[in-house]
Tab-separated table of C-alpha atoms in Angstrom:
chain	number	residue	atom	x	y	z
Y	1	UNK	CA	6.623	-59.469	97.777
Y	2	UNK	CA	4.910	-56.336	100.092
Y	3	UNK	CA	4.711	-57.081	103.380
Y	4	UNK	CA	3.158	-55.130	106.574
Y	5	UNK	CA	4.455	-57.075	109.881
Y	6	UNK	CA	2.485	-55.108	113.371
Y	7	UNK	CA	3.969	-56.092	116.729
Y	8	UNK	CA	2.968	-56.486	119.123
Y	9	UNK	CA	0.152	-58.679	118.463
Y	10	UNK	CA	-1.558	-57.501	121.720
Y	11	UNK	CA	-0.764	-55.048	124.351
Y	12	UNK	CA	-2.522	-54.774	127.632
Y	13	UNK	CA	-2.022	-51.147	129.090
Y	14	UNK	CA	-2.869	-49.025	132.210
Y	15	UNK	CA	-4.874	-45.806	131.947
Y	16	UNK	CA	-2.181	-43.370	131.563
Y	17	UNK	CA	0.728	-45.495	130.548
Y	18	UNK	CA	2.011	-44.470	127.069
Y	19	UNK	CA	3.553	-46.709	124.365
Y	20	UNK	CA	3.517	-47.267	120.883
Y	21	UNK	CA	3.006	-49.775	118.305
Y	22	UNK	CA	4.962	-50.716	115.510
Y	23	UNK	CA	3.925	-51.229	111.437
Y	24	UNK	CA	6.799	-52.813	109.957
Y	25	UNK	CA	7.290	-52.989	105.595
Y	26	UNK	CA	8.582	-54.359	103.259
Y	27	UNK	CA	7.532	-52.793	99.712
Y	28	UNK	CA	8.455	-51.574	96.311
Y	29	UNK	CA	7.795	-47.752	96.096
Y	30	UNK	CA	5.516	-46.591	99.480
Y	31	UNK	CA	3.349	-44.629	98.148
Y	32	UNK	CA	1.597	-44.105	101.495
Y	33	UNK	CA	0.794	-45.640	104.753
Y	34	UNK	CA	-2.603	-45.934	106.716
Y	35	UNK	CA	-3.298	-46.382	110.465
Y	36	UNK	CA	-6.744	-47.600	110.781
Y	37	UNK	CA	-8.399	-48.272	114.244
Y	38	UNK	CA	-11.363	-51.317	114.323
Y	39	UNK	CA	-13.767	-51.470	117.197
Y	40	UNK	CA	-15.172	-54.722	118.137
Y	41	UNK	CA	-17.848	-55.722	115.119
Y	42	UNK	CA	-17.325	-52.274	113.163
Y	43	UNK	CA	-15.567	-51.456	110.293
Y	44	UNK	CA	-11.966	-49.904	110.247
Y	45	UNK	CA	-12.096	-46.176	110.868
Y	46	UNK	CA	-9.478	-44.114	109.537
Y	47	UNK	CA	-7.311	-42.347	111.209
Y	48	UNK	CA	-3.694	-40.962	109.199
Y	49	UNK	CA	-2.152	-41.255	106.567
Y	50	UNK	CA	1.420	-40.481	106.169
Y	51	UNK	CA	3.566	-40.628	102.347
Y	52	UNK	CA	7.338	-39.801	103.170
Y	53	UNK	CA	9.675	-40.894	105.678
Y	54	UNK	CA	9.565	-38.049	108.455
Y	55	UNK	CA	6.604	-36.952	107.942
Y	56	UNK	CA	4.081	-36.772	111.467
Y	57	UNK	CA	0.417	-36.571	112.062
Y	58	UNK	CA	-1.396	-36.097	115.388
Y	59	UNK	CA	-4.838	-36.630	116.688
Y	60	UNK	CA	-5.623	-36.179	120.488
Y	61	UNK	CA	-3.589	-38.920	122.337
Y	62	UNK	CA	-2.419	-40.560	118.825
Y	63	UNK	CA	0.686	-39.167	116.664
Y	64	UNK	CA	2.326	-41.396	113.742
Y	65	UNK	CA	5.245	-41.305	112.688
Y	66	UNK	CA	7.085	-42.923	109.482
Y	67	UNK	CA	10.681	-43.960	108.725
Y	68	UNK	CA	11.754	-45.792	105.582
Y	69	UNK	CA	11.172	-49.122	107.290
Y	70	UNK	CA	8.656	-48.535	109.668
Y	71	UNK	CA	5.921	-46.552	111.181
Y	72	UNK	CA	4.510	-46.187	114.789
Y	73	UNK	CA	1.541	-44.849	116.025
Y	74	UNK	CA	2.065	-43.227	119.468
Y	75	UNK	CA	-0.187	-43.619	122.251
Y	76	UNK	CA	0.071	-41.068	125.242
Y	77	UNK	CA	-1.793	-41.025	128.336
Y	78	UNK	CA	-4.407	-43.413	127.215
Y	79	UNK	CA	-8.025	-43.722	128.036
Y	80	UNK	CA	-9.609	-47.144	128.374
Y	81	UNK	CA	-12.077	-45.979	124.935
Y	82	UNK	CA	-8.747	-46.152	123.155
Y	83	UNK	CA	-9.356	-50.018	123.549
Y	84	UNK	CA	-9.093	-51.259	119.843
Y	85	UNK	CA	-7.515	-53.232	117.549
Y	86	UNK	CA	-5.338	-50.816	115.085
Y	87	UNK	CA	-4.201	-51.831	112.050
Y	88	UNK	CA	-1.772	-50.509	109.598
Y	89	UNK	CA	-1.906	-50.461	105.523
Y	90	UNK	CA	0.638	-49.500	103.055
Y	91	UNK	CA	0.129	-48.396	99.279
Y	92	UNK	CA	2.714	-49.633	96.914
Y	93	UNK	CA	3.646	-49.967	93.375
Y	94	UNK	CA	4.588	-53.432	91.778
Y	95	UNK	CA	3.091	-56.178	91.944
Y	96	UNK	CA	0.080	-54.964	94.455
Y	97	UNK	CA	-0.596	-52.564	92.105
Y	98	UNK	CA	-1.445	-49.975	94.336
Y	99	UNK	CA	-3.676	-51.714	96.238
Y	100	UNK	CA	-3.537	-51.660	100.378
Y	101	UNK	CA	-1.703	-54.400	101.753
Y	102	UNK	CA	-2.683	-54.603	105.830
Y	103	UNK	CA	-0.908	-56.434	108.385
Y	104	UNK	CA	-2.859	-58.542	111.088
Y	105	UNK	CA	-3.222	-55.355	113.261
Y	106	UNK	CA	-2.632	-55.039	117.347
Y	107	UNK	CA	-5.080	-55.308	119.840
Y	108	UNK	CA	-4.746	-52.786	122.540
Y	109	UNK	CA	-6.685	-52.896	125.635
Y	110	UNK	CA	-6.266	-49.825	128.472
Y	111	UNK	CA	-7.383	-50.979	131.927
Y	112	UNK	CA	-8.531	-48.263	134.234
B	1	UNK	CA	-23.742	-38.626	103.702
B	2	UNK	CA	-24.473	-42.233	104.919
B	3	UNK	CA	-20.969	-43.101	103.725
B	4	UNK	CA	-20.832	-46.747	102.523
B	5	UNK	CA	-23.676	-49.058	104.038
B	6	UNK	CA	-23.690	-53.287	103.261
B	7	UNK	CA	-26.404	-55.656	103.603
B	8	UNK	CA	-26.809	-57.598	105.192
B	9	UNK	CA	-25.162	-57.461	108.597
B	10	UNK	CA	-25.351	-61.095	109.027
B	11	UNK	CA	-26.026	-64.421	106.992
B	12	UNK	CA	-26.452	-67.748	107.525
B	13	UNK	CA	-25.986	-69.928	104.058
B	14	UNK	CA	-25.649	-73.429	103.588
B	15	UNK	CA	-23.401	-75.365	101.409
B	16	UNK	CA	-23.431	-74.857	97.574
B	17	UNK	CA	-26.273	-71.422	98.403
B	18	UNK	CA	-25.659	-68.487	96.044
B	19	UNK	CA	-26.109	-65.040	97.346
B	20	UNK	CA	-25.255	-61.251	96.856
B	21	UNK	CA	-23.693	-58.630	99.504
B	22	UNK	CA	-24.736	-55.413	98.576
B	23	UNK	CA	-22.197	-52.312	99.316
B	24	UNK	CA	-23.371	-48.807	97.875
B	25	UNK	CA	-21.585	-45.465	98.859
B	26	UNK	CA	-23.062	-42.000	98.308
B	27	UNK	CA	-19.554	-40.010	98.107
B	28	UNK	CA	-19.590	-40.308	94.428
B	29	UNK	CA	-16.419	-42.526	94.853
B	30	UNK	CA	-14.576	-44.020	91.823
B	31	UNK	CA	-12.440	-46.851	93.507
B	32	UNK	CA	-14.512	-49.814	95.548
B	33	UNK	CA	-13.312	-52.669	96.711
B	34	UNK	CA	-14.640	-55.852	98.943
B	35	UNK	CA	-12.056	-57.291	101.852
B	36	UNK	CA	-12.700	-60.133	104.085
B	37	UNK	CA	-10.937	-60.857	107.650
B	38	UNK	CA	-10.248	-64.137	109.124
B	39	UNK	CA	-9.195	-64.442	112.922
B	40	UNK	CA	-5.543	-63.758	113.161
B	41	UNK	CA	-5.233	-62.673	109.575
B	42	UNK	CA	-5.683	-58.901	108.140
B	43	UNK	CA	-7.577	-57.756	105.961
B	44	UNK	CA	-7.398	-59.615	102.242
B	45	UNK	CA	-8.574	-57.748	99.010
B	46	UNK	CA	-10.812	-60.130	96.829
B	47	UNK	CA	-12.104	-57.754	94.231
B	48	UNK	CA	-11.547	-54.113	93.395
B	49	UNK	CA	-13.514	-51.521	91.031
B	50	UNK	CA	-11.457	-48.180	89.569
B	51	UNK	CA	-14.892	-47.082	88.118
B	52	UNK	CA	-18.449	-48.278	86.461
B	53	UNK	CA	-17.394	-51.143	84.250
B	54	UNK	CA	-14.134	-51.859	85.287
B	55	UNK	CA	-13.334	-54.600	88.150
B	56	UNK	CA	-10.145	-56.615	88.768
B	57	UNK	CA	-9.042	-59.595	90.981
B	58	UNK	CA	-7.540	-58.859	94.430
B	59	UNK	CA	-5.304	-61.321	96.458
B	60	UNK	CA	-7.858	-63.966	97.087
B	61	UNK	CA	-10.547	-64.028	94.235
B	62	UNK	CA	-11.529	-67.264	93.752
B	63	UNK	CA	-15.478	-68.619	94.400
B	64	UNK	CA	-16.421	-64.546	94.198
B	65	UNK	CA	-17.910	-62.790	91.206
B	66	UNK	CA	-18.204	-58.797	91.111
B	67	UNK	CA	-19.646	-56.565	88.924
B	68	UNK	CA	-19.993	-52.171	88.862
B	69	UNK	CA	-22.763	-51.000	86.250
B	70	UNK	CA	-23.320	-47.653	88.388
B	71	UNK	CA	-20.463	-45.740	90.328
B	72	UNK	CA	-22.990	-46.180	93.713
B	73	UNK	CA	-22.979	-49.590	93.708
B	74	UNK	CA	-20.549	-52.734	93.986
B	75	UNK	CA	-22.186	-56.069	94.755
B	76	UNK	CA	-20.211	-59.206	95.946
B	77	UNK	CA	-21.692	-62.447	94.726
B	78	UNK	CA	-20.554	-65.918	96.177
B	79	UNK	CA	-21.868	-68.226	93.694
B	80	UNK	CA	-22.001	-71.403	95.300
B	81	UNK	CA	-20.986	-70.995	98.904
B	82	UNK	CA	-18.124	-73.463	101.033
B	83	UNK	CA	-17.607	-73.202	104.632
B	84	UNK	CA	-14.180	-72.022	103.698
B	85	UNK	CA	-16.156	-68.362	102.721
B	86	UNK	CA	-17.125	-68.155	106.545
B	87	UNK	CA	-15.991	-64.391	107.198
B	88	UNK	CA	-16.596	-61.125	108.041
B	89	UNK	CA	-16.749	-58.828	104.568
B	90	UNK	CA	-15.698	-55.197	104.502
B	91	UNK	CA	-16.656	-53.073	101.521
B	92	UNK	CA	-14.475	-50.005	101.133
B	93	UNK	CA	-14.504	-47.468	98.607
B	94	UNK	CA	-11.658	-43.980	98.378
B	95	UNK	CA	-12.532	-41.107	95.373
B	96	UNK	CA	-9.564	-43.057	93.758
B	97	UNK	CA	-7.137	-45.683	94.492
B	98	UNK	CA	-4.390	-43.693	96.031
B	99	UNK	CA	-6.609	-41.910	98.492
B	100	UNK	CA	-7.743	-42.983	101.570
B	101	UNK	CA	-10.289	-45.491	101.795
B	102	UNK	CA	-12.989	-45.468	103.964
B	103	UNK	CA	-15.070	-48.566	104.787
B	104	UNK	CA	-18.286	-50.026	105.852
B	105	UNK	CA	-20.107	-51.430	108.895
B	106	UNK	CA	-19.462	-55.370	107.456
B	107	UNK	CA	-21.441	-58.732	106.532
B	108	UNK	CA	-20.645	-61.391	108.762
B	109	UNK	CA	-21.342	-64.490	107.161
B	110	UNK	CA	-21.721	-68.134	107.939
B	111	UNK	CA	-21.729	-70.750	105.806
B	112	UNK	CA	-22.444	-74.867	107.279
């Protein structure tokens, strides 16, 4: 069965500190992963999309990166308006049929 | 473009109530599809669209009827509504499936 697993569930940061969050998988045949960030009452906005192990993508204070297993979105100096809940999608063959499967997204907050 | 809009933004229904969310997207878009999110869940497909006349079930279809007679348009009907259809509902649509999808602003609805 696919399977997205994000950890952690919520992470409390100071402006400037840099981490990183994690998009764990479990699927048959990636055909691509998506980091989405969701505002309070909005709908997800995109933000990358990666489709092979190695592969990077940056935007301002975000890069993502992508391993066979995993994925994490890099946060560096952040401001507190990267407050947000981020989520992470893959795209798989089998049995989703292509569909996105998400996982229940982080919730970052960035004090200042 | 205005991108994908639903209506409404918010609903109050009661028990056993029909009613239609409305999702249209102006990107000439082939692949739709509704999502709803639960607290401490992600995101869960309940119907998808690869193109006018063609839908199929997602993960959790049950109680939800869809239909796609234009490539604008994808309308979620609840037929006879259950508390258990409280949510928030995400319409998303991607030129197709593989792509990136991008969604709308969301329909939170209540149902007592």
């Amino acid at each position: 069965e696919d399977q997205v697993t994000q950890s952690p569930e919520a992470l409390r940061l100071q402006e400037g500190e840099s981490s990183s969050l994690n998009c764990s998988y479990t699927v048959s045949g990636l055909r691509g992963l998506f980091w989405y960030r969701q505002d309070p009452g909005k709908g997800p906005e995109f933000l990358f999309t990666l489709y092979s192990a190695g592969e990077e993508k940056e935007k301002e204070r975000l890069k993502a990166t992508l391993t066979k297993k995993e994925s994490f979105l890099h946060i560096t100096a952040p401001k507190p308006e990267d407050s947000a809940t981020y989520l992470c999608a893959v795209q798989a063959g089998g049995g989703s049929q292509g569909n996105l499967i998400f996982g229940k997204g982080t919730k970052l907050s960035v004090k200042p | 473009n205005a991108g994908v809009t639903q209506t409404p933004k918010f609903q109050v229904l009661k028990t056993g109530q029909s009613m239609t969310l409305q999702c249209a997207q102006d990107m000439n878009h082939e692949y739709m599809s509704w999502y709803r999110q639960d607290p401490g869940m992600g995101l869960r497909l309940i119907h998808y669209s690869v193109g006018a006349g063609i839908t199929d079930q997602g993960e959790v279809p049950n109680g939800y009827n869809v239909s796609r007679s234009t490539t604008e348009d994808f309308p979620l009907r609840l037929l006879s509504a259950a508390p258990s259809q409280t949510s928030v509902y995400f319409c998303a649509s991607s030129h197709v499936r593989r792509e990136t999808q991008y969604f709308g602003p969301g329909t939170r609805l209540l149902v007592l």
